[in-house]
mmCIF file with all atom_site columns, C-alpha atoms in Angstrom:
data_model
loop_
_atom_site.group_PDB
_atom_site.id
_atom_site.type_symbol
_atom_site.label_atom_id
_atom_site.label_alt_id
_atom_site.label_comp_id
_atom_site.label_asym_id
_atom_site.label_entity_id
_atom_site.label_seq_id
_atom_site.pdbx_PDB_ins_code
_atom_site.Cartn_x
_atom_site.Cartn_y
_atom_site.Cartn_z
_atom_site.occupancy
_atom_site.B_iso_or_equiv
_atom_site.pdbx_formal_charge
_atom_site.auth_seq_id
_atom_site.auth_comp_id
_atom_site.auth_asym_id
_atom_site.auth_atom_id
_atom_site.pdbx_PDB_model_num
ATOM 1   C CA . UNK I 1 1   ? 0.066   0.053  -0.065  1.00 70.00 ? 1   UNK I CA 1
ATOM 2   C CA . UNK I 1 2   ? 0.937   3.677  0.124   1.00 85.00 ? 2   UNK I CA 1
ATOM 3   C CA . UNK I 1 3   ? -0.137  5.340  3.339   1.00 95.00 ? 3   UNK I CA 1
ATOM 4   C CA . UNK I 1 4   ? 2.563   7.942  3.999   1.00 97.00 ? 4   UNK I CA 1
ATOM 5   C CA . UNK I 1 5   ? 5.104   9.818  1.890   1.00 98.00 ? 5   UNK I CA 1
ATOM 6   C CA . UNK I 1 6   ? 7.335   12.884 1.711   1.00 98.00 ? 6   UNK I CA 1
ATOM 7   C CA . UNK I 1 7   ? 7.407   15.817 -0.783  1.00 98.00 ? 7   UNK I CA 1
ATOM 8   C CA . UNK I 1 8   ? 10.093  18.473 -0.299  1.00 97.00 ? 8   UNK I CA 1
ATOM 9   C CA . UNK I 1 9   ? 11.328  19.181 -3.831  1.00 95.00 ? 9   UNK I CA 1
ATOM 10  C CA . UNK I 1 10  ? 10.466  22.646 -4.957  1.00 91.00 ? 10  UNK I CA 1
ATOM 11  C CA . UNK I 1 11  ? 8.358   23.414 -7.973  1.00 88.00 ? 11  UNK I CA 1
ATOM 12  C CA . UNK I 1 12  ? 11.323  24.209 -10.299 1.00 88.00 ? 12  UNK I CA 1
ATOM 13  C CA . UNK I 1 13  ? 12.842  20.815 -9.701  1.00 91.00 ? 13  UNK I CA 1
ATOM 14  C CA . UNK I 1 14  ? 9.343   19.108 -10.395 1.00 91.00 ? 14  UNK I CA 1
ATOM 15  C CA . UNK I 1 15  ? 9.042   20.964 -13.669 1.00 89.00 ? 15  UNK I CA 1
ATOM 16  C CA . UNK I 1 16  ? 12.228  19.277 -15.025 1.00 90.00 ? 16  UNK I CA 1
ATOM 17  C CA . UNK I 1 17  ? 9.934   16.341 -15.785 1.00 92.00 ? 17  UNK I CA 1
ATOM 18  C CA . UNK I 1 18  ? 6.685   18.153 -16.956 1.00 90.00 ? 18  UNK I CA 1
ATOM 19  C CA . UNK I 1 19  ? 5.797   21.480 -18.490 1.00 86.00 ? 19  UNK I CA 1
ATOM 20  C CA . UNK I 1 20  ? 4.162   22.572 -15.120 1.00 85.00 ? 20  UNK I CA 1
ATOM 21  C CA . UNK I 1 21  ? 2.901   26.157 -14.577 1.00 80.00 ? 21  UNK I CA 1
ATOM 22  C CA . UNK I 1 22  ? 5.201   27.467 -11.920 1.00 70.00 ? 22  UNK I CA 1
ATOM 23  C CA . UNK I 1 23  ? 3.479   28.905 -8.904  1.00 62.00 ? 23  UNK I CA 1
ATOM 24  C CA . UNK I 1 24  ? 4.444   32.284 -7.422  1.00 56.00 ? 24  UNK I CA 1
ATOM 25  C CA . UNK I 1 25  ? 5.006   30.660 -4.067  1.00 66.00 ? 25  UNK I CA 1
ATOM 26  C CA . UNK I 1 26  ? 6.403   27.444 -2.771  1.00 75.00 ? 26  UNK I CA 1
ATOM 27  C CA . UNK I 1 27  ? 4.517   25.009 -0.598  1.00 80.00 ? 27  UNK I CA 1
ATOM 28  C CA . UNK I 1 28  ? 6.238   24.199 2.656   1.00 89.00 ? 28  UNK I CA 1
ATOM 29  C CA . UNK I 1 29  ? 8.225   20.901 2.554   1.00 96.00 ? 29  UNK I CA 1
ATOM 30  C CA . UNK I 1 30  ? 6.395   17.963 4.023   1.00 98.00 ? 30  UNK I CA 1
ATOM 31  C CA . UNK I 1 31  ? 8.187   15.038 5.293   1.00 98.00 ? 31  UNK I CA 1
ATOM 32  C CA . UNK I 1 32  ? 5.277   13.019 6.647   1.00 98.00 ? 32  UNK I CA 1
ATOM 33  C CA . UNK I 1 33  ? 2.194   13.377 4.302   1.00 98.00 ? 33  UNK I CA 1
ATOM 34  C CA . UNK I 1 34  ? -0.713  11.344 5.780   1.00 98.00 ? 34  UNK I CA 1
ATOM 35  C CA . UNK I 1 35  ? -4.119  10.418 4.226   1.00 98.00 ? 35  UNK I CA 1
ATOM 36  C CA . UNK I 1 36  ? -7.017  12.613 4.858   1.00 97.00 ? 36  UNK I CA 1
ATOM 37  C CA . UNK I 1 37  ? -4.919  15.819 4.044   1.00 97.00 ? 37  UNK I CA 1
ATOM 38  C CA . UNK I 1 38  ? -4.582  17.980 1.061   1.00 97.00 ? 38  UNK I CA 1
ATOM 39  C CA . UNK I 1 39  ? -1.733  16.861 -1.121  1.00 97.00 ? 39  UNK I CA 1
ATOM 40  C CA . UNK I 1 40  ? -0.042  18.165 -4.246  1.00 95.00 ? 40  UNK I CA 1
ATOM 41  C CA . UNK I 1 41  ? -1.130  16.658 -7.572  1.00 96.00 ? 41  UNK I CA 1
ATOM 42  C CA . UNK I 1 42  ? -0.560  17.344 -11.266 1.00 96.00 ? 42  UNK I CA 1
ATOM 43  C CA . UNK I 1 43  ? -3.788  16.975 -13.336 1.00 96.00 ? 43  UNK I CA 1
ATOM 44  C CA . UNK I 1 44  ? -6.149  18.371 -15.952 1.00 95.00 ? 44  UNK I CA 1
ATOM 45  C CA . UNK I 1 45  ? -9.201  19.662 -14.092 1.00 94.00 ? 45  UNK I CA 1
ATOM 46  C CA . UNK I 1 46  ? -11.195 19.182 -17.132 1.00 92.00 ? 46  UNK I CA 1
ATOM 47  C CA . UNK I 1 47  ? -10.547 17.472 -20.479 1.00 90.00 ? 47  UNK I CA 1
ATOM 48  C CA . UNK I 1 48  ? -10.017 20.825 -22.263 1.00 90.00 ? 48  UNK I CA 1
ATOM 49  C CA . UNK I 1 49  ? -8.178  22.468 -19.418 1.00 90.00 ? 49  UNK I CA 1
ATOM 50  C CA . UNK I 1 50  ? -4.388  23.009 -19.184 1.00 91.00 ? 50  UNK I CA 1
ATOM 51  C CA . UNK I 1 51  ? -2.283  21.136 -16.867 1.00 92.00 ? 51  UNK I CA 1
ATOM 52  C CA . UNK I 1 52  ? -2.296  22.384 -13.220 1.00 91.00 ? 52  UNK I CA 1
ATOM 53  C CA . UNK I 1 53  ? -0.343  21.651 -10.101 1.00 92.00 ? 53  UNK I CA 1
ATOM 54  C CA . UNK I 1 54  ? -2.897  21.952 -7.227  1.00 92.00 ? 54  UNK I CA 1
ATOM 55  C CA . UNK I 1 55  ? -4.034  20.434 -3.875  1.00 94.00 ? 55  UNK I CA 1
ATOM 56  C CA . UNK I 1 56  ? -6.346  17.552 -3.842  1.00 97.00 ? 56  UNK I CA 1
ATOM 57  C CA . UNK I 1 57  ? -7.772  15.662 -0.868  1.00 98.00 ? 57  UNK I CA 1
ATOM 58  C CA . UNK I 1 58  ? -6.188  12.289 -0.290  1.00 98.00 ? 58  UNK I CA 1
ATOM 59  C CA . UNK I 1 59  ? -9.243  10.283 -0.061  1.00 98.00 ? 59  UNK I CA 1
ATOM 60  C CA . UNK I 1 60  ? -11.397 8.990  -3.019  1.00 98.00 ? 60  UNK I CA 1
ATOM 61  C CA . UNK I 1 61  ? -15.150 9.261  -2.967  1.00 97.00 ? 61  UNK I CA 1
ATOM 62  C CA . UNK I 1 62  ? -16.862 10.134 -6.191  1.00 96.00 ? 62  UNK I CA 1
ATOM 63  C CA . UNK I 1 63  ? -19.814 12.600 -6.084  1.00 94.00 ? 63  UNK I CA 1
ATOM 64  C CA . UNK I 1 64  ? -22.227 9.924  -7.119  1.00 95.00 ? 64  UNK I CA 1
ATOM 65  C CA . UNK I 1 65  ? -21.348 7.607  -4.223  1.00 94.00 ? 65  UNK I CA 1
ATOM 66  C CA . UNK I 1 66  ? -23.540 7.139  -1.314  1.00 88.00 ? 66  UNK I CA 1
ATOM 67  C CA . UNK I 1 67  ? -22.884 8.841  2.040   1.00 85.00 ? 67  UNK I CA 1
ATOM 68  C CA . UNK I 1 68  ? -21.374 5.673  3.660   1.00 88.00 ? 68  UNK I CA 1
ATOM 69  C CA . UNK I 1 69  ? -19.354 4.704  0.607   1.00 93.00 ? 69  UNK I CA 1
ATOM 70  C CA . UNK I 1 70  ? -15.723 3.849  1.178   1.00 94.00 ? 70  UNK I CA 1
ATOM 71  C CA . UNK I 1 71  ? -13.118 6.513  0.938   1.00 96.00 ? 71  UNK I CA 1
ATOM 72  C CA . UNK I 1 72  ? -9.936  4.559  -0.194  1.00 97.00 ? 72  UNK I CA 1
ATOM 73  C CA . UNK I 1 73  ? -6.563  6.257  -0.276  1.00 98.00 ? 73  UNK I CA 1
ATOM 74  C CA . UNK I 1 74  ? -5.229  3.577  -2.725  1.00 98.00 ? 74  UNK I CA 1
ATOM 75  C CA . UNK I 1 75  ? -6.549  1.718  -5.793  1.00 98.00 ? 75  UNK I CA 1
ATOM 76  C CA . UNK I 1 76  ? -4.918  -1.429 -7.065  1.00 98.00 ? 76  UNK I CA 1
ATOM 77  C CA . UNK I 1 77  ? -3.573  -1.701 -10.558 1.00 97.00 ? 77  UNK I CA 1
ATOM 78  C CA . UNK I 1 78  ? -5.445  -4.969 -10.772 1.00 97.00 ? 78  UNK I CA 1
ATOM 79  C CA . UNK I 1 79  ? -8.903  -3.654 -10.420 1.00 96.00 ? 79  UNK I CA 1
ATOM 80  C CA . UNK I 1 80  ? -8.738  0.128  -11.038 1.00 97.00 ? 80  UNK I CA 1
ATOM 81  C CA . UNK I 1 81  ? -9.781  -0.153 -14.691 1.00 96.00 ? 81  UNK I CA 1
ATOM 82  C CA . UNK I 1 82  ? -12.617 -2.558 -14.165 1.00 96.00 ? 82  UNK I CA 1
ATOM 83  C CA . UNK I 1 83  ? -14.004 -1.746 -10.750 1.00 97.00 ? 83  UNK I CA 1
ATOM 84  C CA . UNK I 1 84  ? -17.307 0.218  -10.825 1.00 96.00 ? 84  UNK I CA 1
ATOM 85  C CA . UNK I 1 85  ? -15.976 2.549  -8.257  1.00 97.00 ? 85  UNK I CA 1
ATOM 86  C CA . UNK I 1 86  ? -12.798 3.500  -10.052 1.00 98.00 ? 86  UNK I CA 1
ATOM 87  C CA . UNK I 1 87  ? -13.083 2.821  -13.737 1.00 96.00 ? 87  UNK I CA 1
ATOM 88  C CA . UNK I 1 88  ? -14.581 6.114  -14.754 1.00 96.00 ? 88  UNK I CA 1
ATOM 89  C CA . UNK I 1 89  ? -11.778 8.036  -13.086 1.00 97.00 ? 89  UNK I CA 1
ATOM 90  C CA . UNK I 1 90  ? -9.269  5.654  -14.419 1.00 97.00 ? 90  UNK I CA 1
ATOM 91  C CA . UNK I 1 91  ? -10.428 6.381  -18.004 1.00 96.00 ? 91  UNK I CA 1
ATOM 92  C CA . UNK I 1 92  ? -10.972 10.172 -17.737 1.00 95.00 ? 92  UNK I CA 1
ATOM 93  C CA . UNK I 1 93  ? -9.426  11.607 -14.584 1.00 97.00 ? 93  UNK I CA 1
ATOM 94  C CA . UNK I 1 94  ? -5.822  10.326 -13.990 1.00 98.00 ? 94  UNK I CA 1
ATOM 95  C CA . UNK I 1 95  ? -3.321  12.422 -12.057 1.00 98.00 ? 95  UNK I CA 1
ATOM 96  C CA . UNK I 1 96  ? 0.170   12.285 -10.785 1.00 98.00 ? 96  UNK I CA 1
ATOM 97  C CA . UNK I 1 97  ? 1.281   12.669 -7.196  1.00 98.00 ? 97  UNK I CA 1
ATOM 98  C CA . UNK I 1 98  ? 4.843   14.009 -6.990  1.00 97.00 ? 98  UNK I CA 1
ATOM 99  C CA . UNK I 1 99  ? 6.929   12.607 -3.948  1.00 98.00 ? 99  UNK I CA 1
ATOM 100 C CA . UNK I 1 100 ? 10.534  12.429 -2.886  1.00 98.00 ? 100 UNK I CA 1
ATOM 101 C CA . UNK I 1 101 ? 9.838   9.032  -1.291  1.00 98.00 ? 101 UNK I CA 1
ATOM 102 C CA . UNK I 1 102 ? 7.382   6.980  0.637   1.00 98.00 ? 102 UNK I CA 1
ATOM 103 C CA . UNK I 1 103 ? 7.414   5.087  4.049   1.00 98.00 ? 103 UNK I CA 1
ATOM 104 C CA . UNK I 1 104 ? 6.685   1.431  4.520   1.00 97.00 ? 104 UNK I CA 1
ATOM 105 C CA . UNK I 1 105 ? 6.888   -0.631 7.674   1.00 97.00 ? 105 UNK I CA 1
ATOM 106 C CA . UNK I 1 106 ? 8.811   -3.913 8.130   1.00 96.00 ? 106 UNK I CA 1
ATOM 107 C CA . UNK I 1 107 ? 7.961   -6.311 10.935  1.00 92.00 ? 107 UNK I CA 1
ATOM 108 C CA . UNK I 1 108 ? 11.313  -6.949 12.858  1.00 91.00 ? 108 UNK I CA 1
ATOM 109 C CA . UNK I 1 109 ? 11.187  -9.045 16.110  1.00 91.00 ? 109 UNK I CA 1
ATOM 110 C CA . UNK I 1 110 ? 7.528   -8.269 16.586  1.00 92.00 ? 110 UNK I CA 1
ATOM 111 C CA . UNK I 1 111 ? 7.978   -4.526 16.061  1.00 93.00 ? 111 UNK I CA 1
ATOM 112 C CA . UNK I 1 112 ? 7.172   -2.352 13.039  1.00 95.00 ? 112 UNK I CA 1
ATOM 113 C CA . UNK I 1 113 ? 10.415  -0.656 11.644  1.00 97.00 ? 113 UNK I CA 1
ATOM 114 C CA . UNK I 1 114 ? 9.720   2.146  9.228   1.00 97.00 ? 114 UNK I CA 1
ATOM 115 C CA . UNK I 1 115 ? 11.784  2.463  6.190   1.00 98.00 ? 115 UNK I CA 1
ATOM 116 C CA . UNK I 1 116 ? 12.071  5.380  3.623   1.00 98.00 ? 116 UNK I CA 1
ATOM 117 C CA . UNK I 1 117 ? 12.000  4.345  -0.034  1.00 98.00 ? 117 UNK I CA 1
ATOM 118 C CA . UNK I 1 118 ? 13.164  6.703  -2.677  1.00 98.00 ? 118 UNK I CA 1
ATOM 119 C CA . UNK I 1 119 ? 15.092  6.927  -5.979  1.00 98.00 ? 119 UNK I CA 1
ATOM 120 C CA . UNK I 1 120 ? 18.861  6.121  -5.933  1.00 98.00 ? 120 UNK I CA 1
ATOM 121 C CA . UNK I 1 121 ? 19.501  9.357  -7.635  1.00 97.00 ? 121 UNK I CA 1
ATOM 122 C CA . UNK I 1 122 ? 17.153  11.309 -5.220  1.00 97.00 ? 122 UNK I CA 1
ATOM 123 C CA . UNK I 1 123 ? 15.103  12.685 -8.104  1.00 97.00 ? 123 UNK I CA 1
ATOM 124 C CA . UNK I 1 124 ? 11.325  13.144 -7.394  1.00 97.00 ? 124 UNK I CA 1
ATOM 125 C CA . UNK I 1 125 ? 9.115   10.080 -7.877  1.00 98.00 ? 125 UNK I CA 1
ATOM 126 C CA . UNK I 1 126 ? 5.888   10.400 -9.886  1.00 98.00 ? 126 UNK I CA 1
ATOM 127 C CA . UNK I 1 127 ? 3.062   8.210  -8.429  1.00 98.00 ? 127 UNK I CA 1
ATOM 128 C CA . UNK I 1 128 ? 0.105   7.352  -10.524 1.00 98.00 ? 128 UNK I CA 1
ATOM 129 C CA . UNK I 1 129 ? -3.324  8.331  -9.172  1.00 98.00 ? 129 UNK I CA 1
ATOM 130 C CA . UNK I 1 130 ? -6.905  8.868  -10.026 1.00 98.00 ? 130 UNK I CA 1
ATOM 131 C CA . UNK I 1 131 ? -9.191  11.613 -8.942  1.00 98.00 ? 131 UNK I CA 1
ATOM 132 C CA . UNK I 1 132 ? -12.824 12.417 -8.814  1.00 98.00 ? 132 UNK I CA 1
ATOM 133 C CA . UNK I 1 133 ? -15.049 15.359 -7.661  1.00 97.00 ? 133 UNK I CA 1
ATOM 134 C CA . UNK I 1 134 ? -16.215 14.526 -4.165  1.00 95.00 ? 134 UNK I CA 1
ATOM 135 C CA . UNK I 1 135 ? -19.671 14.989 -2.775  1.00 92.00 ? 135 UNK I CA 1
ATOM 136 C CA . UNK I 1 136 ? -18.567 18.359 -1.414  1.00 92.00 ? 136 UNK I CA 1
ATOM 137 C CA . UNK I 1 137 ? -17.530 19.442 -4.909  1.00 94.00 ? 137 UNK I CA 1
ATOM 138 C CA . UNK I 1 138 ? -13.831 19.356 -4.115  1.00 96.00 ? 138 UNK I CA 1
ATOM 139 C CA . UNK I 1 139 ? -11.417 16.946 -5.786  1.00 98.00 ? 139 UNK I CA 1
ATOM 140 C CA . UNK I 1 140 ? -10.202 13.692 -4.001  1.00 98.00 ? 140 UNK I CA 1
ATOM 141 C CA . UNK I 1 141 ? -7.689  11.169 -5.113  1.00 98.00 ? 141 UNK I CA 1
ATOM 142 C CA . UNK I 1 142 ? -6.351  7.711  -4.606  1.00 98.00 ? 142 UNK I CA 1
ATOM 143 C CA . UNK I 1 143 ? -2.777  6.503  -5.354  1.00 98.00 ? 143 UNK I CA 1
ATOM 144 C CA . UNK I 1 144 ? -2.453  3.388  -7.446  1.00 98.00 ? 144 UNK I CA 1
ATOM 145 C CA . UNK I 1 145 ? -0.463  0.374  -5.940  1.00 98.00 ? 145 UNK I CA 1
ATOM 146 C CA . UNK I 1 146 ? 1.069   -2.641 -7.580  1.00 97.00 ? 146 UNK I CA 1
ATOM 147 C CA . UNK I 1 147 ? 2.873   -5.800 -6.390  1.00 97.00 ? 147 UNK I CA 1
ATOM 148 C CA . UNK I 1 148 ? 6.184   -4.730 -4.916  1.00 97.00 ? 148 UNK I CA 1
ATOM 149 C CA . UNK I 1 149 ? 9.279   -5.015 -7.098  1.00 97.00 ? 149 UNK I CA 1
ATOM 150 C CA . UNK I 1 150 ? 13.066  -5.069 -6.484  1.00 97.00 ? 150 UNK I CA 1
ATOM 151 C CA . UNK I 1 151 ? 14.195  -4.047 -3.001  1.00 96.00 ? 151 UNK I CA 1
ATOM 152 C CA . UNK I 1 152 ? 10.811  -2.581 -2.239  1.00 97.00 ? 152 UNK I CA 1
ATOM 153 C CA . UNK I 1 153 ? 9.621   -6.255 -1.925  1.00 96.00 ? 153 UNK I CA 1
ATOM 154 C CA . UNK I 1 154 ? 11.956  -6.681 1.058   1.00 95.00 ? 154 UNK I CA 1
ATOM 155 C CA . UNK I 1 155 ? 9.738   -4.266 3.001   1.00 96.00 ? 155 UNK I CA 1
ATOM 156 C CA . UNK I 1 156 ? 6.216   -4.896 1.908   1.00 95.00 ? 156 UNK I CA 1
ATOM 157 C CA . UNK I 1 157 ? 4.205   -6.882 -0.620  1.00 96.00 ? 157 UNK I CA 1
ATOM 158 C CA . UNK I 1 158 ? 3.045   -3.784 -2.444  1.00 97.00 ? 158 UNK I CA 1
ATOM 159 C CA . UNK I 1 159 ? 4.294   -0.438 -3.474  1.00 97.00 ? 159 UNK I CA 1
ATOM 160 C CA . UNK I 1 160 ? 2.826   2.697  -5.128  1.00 98.00 ? 160 UNK I CA 1
ATOM 161 C CA . UNK I 1 161 ? 2.823   2.728  -9.034  1.00 98.00 ? 161 UNK I CA 1
ATOM 162 C CA . UNK I 1 162 ? 5.782   4.977  -9.823  1.00 98.00 ? 162 UNK I CA 1
ATOM 163 C CA . UNK I 1 163 ? 6.010   5.848  -13.471 1.00 98.00 ? 163 UNK I CA 1
ATOM 164 C CA . UNK I 1 164 ? 9.067   6.415  -15.756 1.00 97.00 ? 164 UNK I CA 1
ATOM 165 C CA . UNK I 1 165 ? 9.682   9.775  -17.431 1.00 96.00 ? 165 UNK I CA 1
ATOM 166 C CA . UNK I 1 166 ? 8.195   8.759  -20.825 1.00 97.00 ? 166 UNK I CA 1
ATOM 167 C CA . UNK I 1 167 ? 4.886   7.715  -19.183 1.00 98.00 ? 167 UNK I CA 1
ATOM 168 C CA . UNK I 1 168 ? 4.079   10.976 -17.476 1.00 97.00 ? 168 UNK I CA 1
ATOM 169 C CA . UNK I 1 169 ? 2.392   12.864 -20.266 1.00 96.00 ? 169 UNK I CA 1
ATOM 170 C CA . UNK I 1 170 ? 0.423   9.798  -21.631 1.00 97.00 ? 170 UNK I CA 1
ATOM 171 C CA . UNK I 1 171 ? -0.875  9.006  -18.136 1.00 98.00 ? 171 UNK I CA 1
ATOM 172 C CA . UNK I 1 172 ? -2.142  12.654 -17.765 1.00 97.00 ? 172 UNK I CA 1
ATOM 173 C CA . UNK I 1 173 ? -3.795  12.719 -21.231 1.00 96.00 ? 173 UNK I CA 1
ATOM 174 C CA . UNK I 1 174 ? -7.570  12.824 -20.633 1.00 93.00 ? 174 UNK I CA 1
ATOM 175 C CA . UNK I 1 175 ? -8.187  11.947 -24.298 1.00 93.00 ? 175 UNK I CA 1
ATOM 176 C CA . UNK I 1 176 ? -6.353  8.677  -23.794 1.00 96.00 ? 176 UNK I CA 1
ATOM 177 C CA . UNK I 1 177 ? -9.220  6.391  -22.352 1.00 96.00 ? 177 UNK I CA 1
ATOM 178 C CA . UNK I 1 178 ? -8.752  2.933  -23.766 1.00 95.00 ? 178 UNK I CA 1
ATOM 179 C CA . UNK I 1 179 ? -7.442  0.509  -21.044 1.00 94.00 ? 179 UNK I CA 1
ATOM 180 C CA . UNK I 1 180 ? -5.189  -1.611 -23.373 1.00 95.00 ? 180 UNK I CA 1
ATOM 181 C CA . UNK I 1 181 ? -3.775  1.471  -24.952 1.00 96.00 ? 181 UNK I CA 1
ATOM 182 C CA . UNK I 1 182 ? -2.890  2.841  -21.607 1.00 96.00 ? 182 UNK I CA 1
ATOM 183 C CA . UNK I 1 183 ? -1.368  -0.291 -20.615 1.00 93.00 ? 183 UNK I CA 1
ATOM 184 C CA . UNK I 1 184 ? 0.947   -0.282 -23.506 1.00 95.00 ? 184 UNK I CA 1
ATOM 185 C CA . UNK I 1 185 ? 2.174   3.307  -23.340 1.00 96.00 ? 185 UNK I CA 1
ATOM 186 C CA . UNK I 1 186 ? 2.479   3.611  -19.616 1.00 97.00 ? 186 UNK I CA 1
ATOM 187 C CA . UNK I 1 187 ? 5.332   1.921  -17.692 1.00 97.00 ? 187 UNK I CA 1
ATOM 188 C CA . UNK I 1 188 ? 6.521   1.828  -14.147 1.00 95.00 ? 188 UNK I CA 1
ATOM 189 C CA . UNK I 1 189 ? 9.869   3.103  -12.980 1.00 97.00 ? 189 UNK I CA 1
ATOM 190 C CA . UNK I 1 190 ? 12.612  0.352  -13.167 1.00 97.00 ? 190 UNK I CA 1
ATOM 191 C CA . UNK I 1 191 ? 12.837  -1.376 -9.860  1.00 95.00 ? 191 UNK I CA 1
ATOM 192 C CA . UNK I 1 192 ? 16.643  -1.012 -9.666  1.00 96.00 ? 192 UNK I CA 1
ATOM 193 C CA . UNK I 1 193 ? 16.228  2.764  -9.293  1.00 97.00 ? 193 UNK I CA 1
ATOM 194 C CA . UNK I 1 194 ? 14.700  2.389  -5.853  1.00 98.00 ? 194 UNK I CA 1
ATOM 195 C CA . UNK I 1 195 ? 16.629  2.243  -2.713  1.00 98.00 ? 195 UNK I CA 1
ATOM 196 C CA . UNK I 1 196 ? 15.539  2.261  1.037   1.00 98.00 ? 196 UNK I CA 1
ATOM 197 C CA . UNK I 1 197 ? 16.827  2.592  4.593   1.00 98.00 ? 197 UNK I CA 1
ATOM 198 C CA . UNK I 1 198 ? 15.392  2.349  8.118   1.00 98.00 ? 198 UNK I CA 1
ATOM 199 C CA . UNK I 1 199 ? 14.212  5.635  9.792   1.00 98.00 ? 199 UNK I CA 1
ATOM 200 C CA . UNK I 1 200 ? 12.979  6.817  13.103  1.00 97.00 ? 200 UNK I CA 1
ATOM 201 C CA . UNK I 1 201 ? 9.693   5.579  14.523  1.00 97.00 ? 201 UNK I CA 1
ATOM 202 C CA . UNK I 1 202 ? 8.724   9.254  14.936  1.00 98.00 ? 202 UNK I CA 1
ATOM 203 C CA . UNK I 1 203 ? 7.184   8.989  11.510  1.00 97.00 ? 203 UNK I CA 1
ATOM 204 C CA . UNK I 1 204 ? 4.559   6.887  13.085  1.00 96.00 ? 204 UNK I CA 1
ATOM 205 C CA . UNK I 1 205 ? 2.861   10.044 14.303  1.00 97.00 ? 205 UNK I CA 1
ATOM 206 C CA . UNK I 1 206 ? 1.707   12.435 11.488  1.00 95.00 ? 206 UNK I CA 1
ATOM 207 C CA . UNK I 1 207 ? 2.200   15.420 13.739  1.00 97.00 ? 207 UNK I CA 1
ATOM 208 C CA . UNK I 1 208 ? 5.935   14.894 13.370  1.00 98.00 ? 208 UNK I CA 1
ATOM 209 C CA . UNK I 1 209 ? 7.065   16.502 10.244  1.00 98.00 ? 209 UNK I CA 1
ATOM 210 C CA . UNK I 1 210 ? 10.641  17.508 9.779   1.00 98.00 ? 210 UNK I CA 1
ATOM 211 C CA . UNK I 1 211 ? 13.718  16.500 7.686   1.00 98.00 ? 211 UNK I CA 1
ATOM 212 C CA . UNK I 1 212 ? 15.006  14.281 10.426  1.00 98.00 ? 212 UNK I CA 1
ATOM 213 C CA . UNK I 1 213 ? 12.336  11.699 9.629   1.00 98.00 ? 213 UNK I CA 1
ATOM 214 C CA . UNK I 1 214 ? 14.092  10.504 6.464   1.00 98.00 ? 214 UNK I CA 1
ATOM 215 C CA . UNK I 1 215 ? 17.507  10.220 8.033   1.00 98.00 ? 215 UNK I CA 1
ATOM 216 C CA . UNK I 1 216 ? 18.989  6.670  8.180   1.00 97.00 ? 216 UNK I CA 1
ATOM 217 C CA . UNK I 1 217 ? 18.817  5.152  11.772  1.00 93.00 ? 217 UNK I CA 1
#
């Protein structure tokens, strides 16, 4: 799964990968991004709208869902294109969630040890997501997950779907709606580019949010 991540790269660094509209101000670095908060995404708010980088609620509940419908933070690659709950967003409302890395917990001697996973070269990671207008009229999203690959498999059985550079624009294209076409033009980041290390258990509490969280323990 993907339930906690960090984003501290400034907008100009993110714009190396995509033609992003640079904002006048920079968001504060976040080292402990938790579900149920506003997160940075890149998306087309409408099919004919230009690309934007904006805040979306991390919790997916489409506007047509009933009041007690689930509000997942993740959607699996195995079901996102076919599930009634997700397939409309998968076809028409895909987004990217920039991150510098994500956290996962490894059970060691009966205790959960958090690890930070990121790129070997420390470049930002682009996580595939879907979004939809929520019942309150504001956008909400879920991050896609896939079976863990490479060293990430040492920590958890699943990982967020991180895309390679050539897949970013096709993934965001709202006019690209066919499942098989998307599958052939969108590829995940090679597993060998991911590394990880153990970090402080302070990350277990979302109120802790500082650069010390990602330091090797």
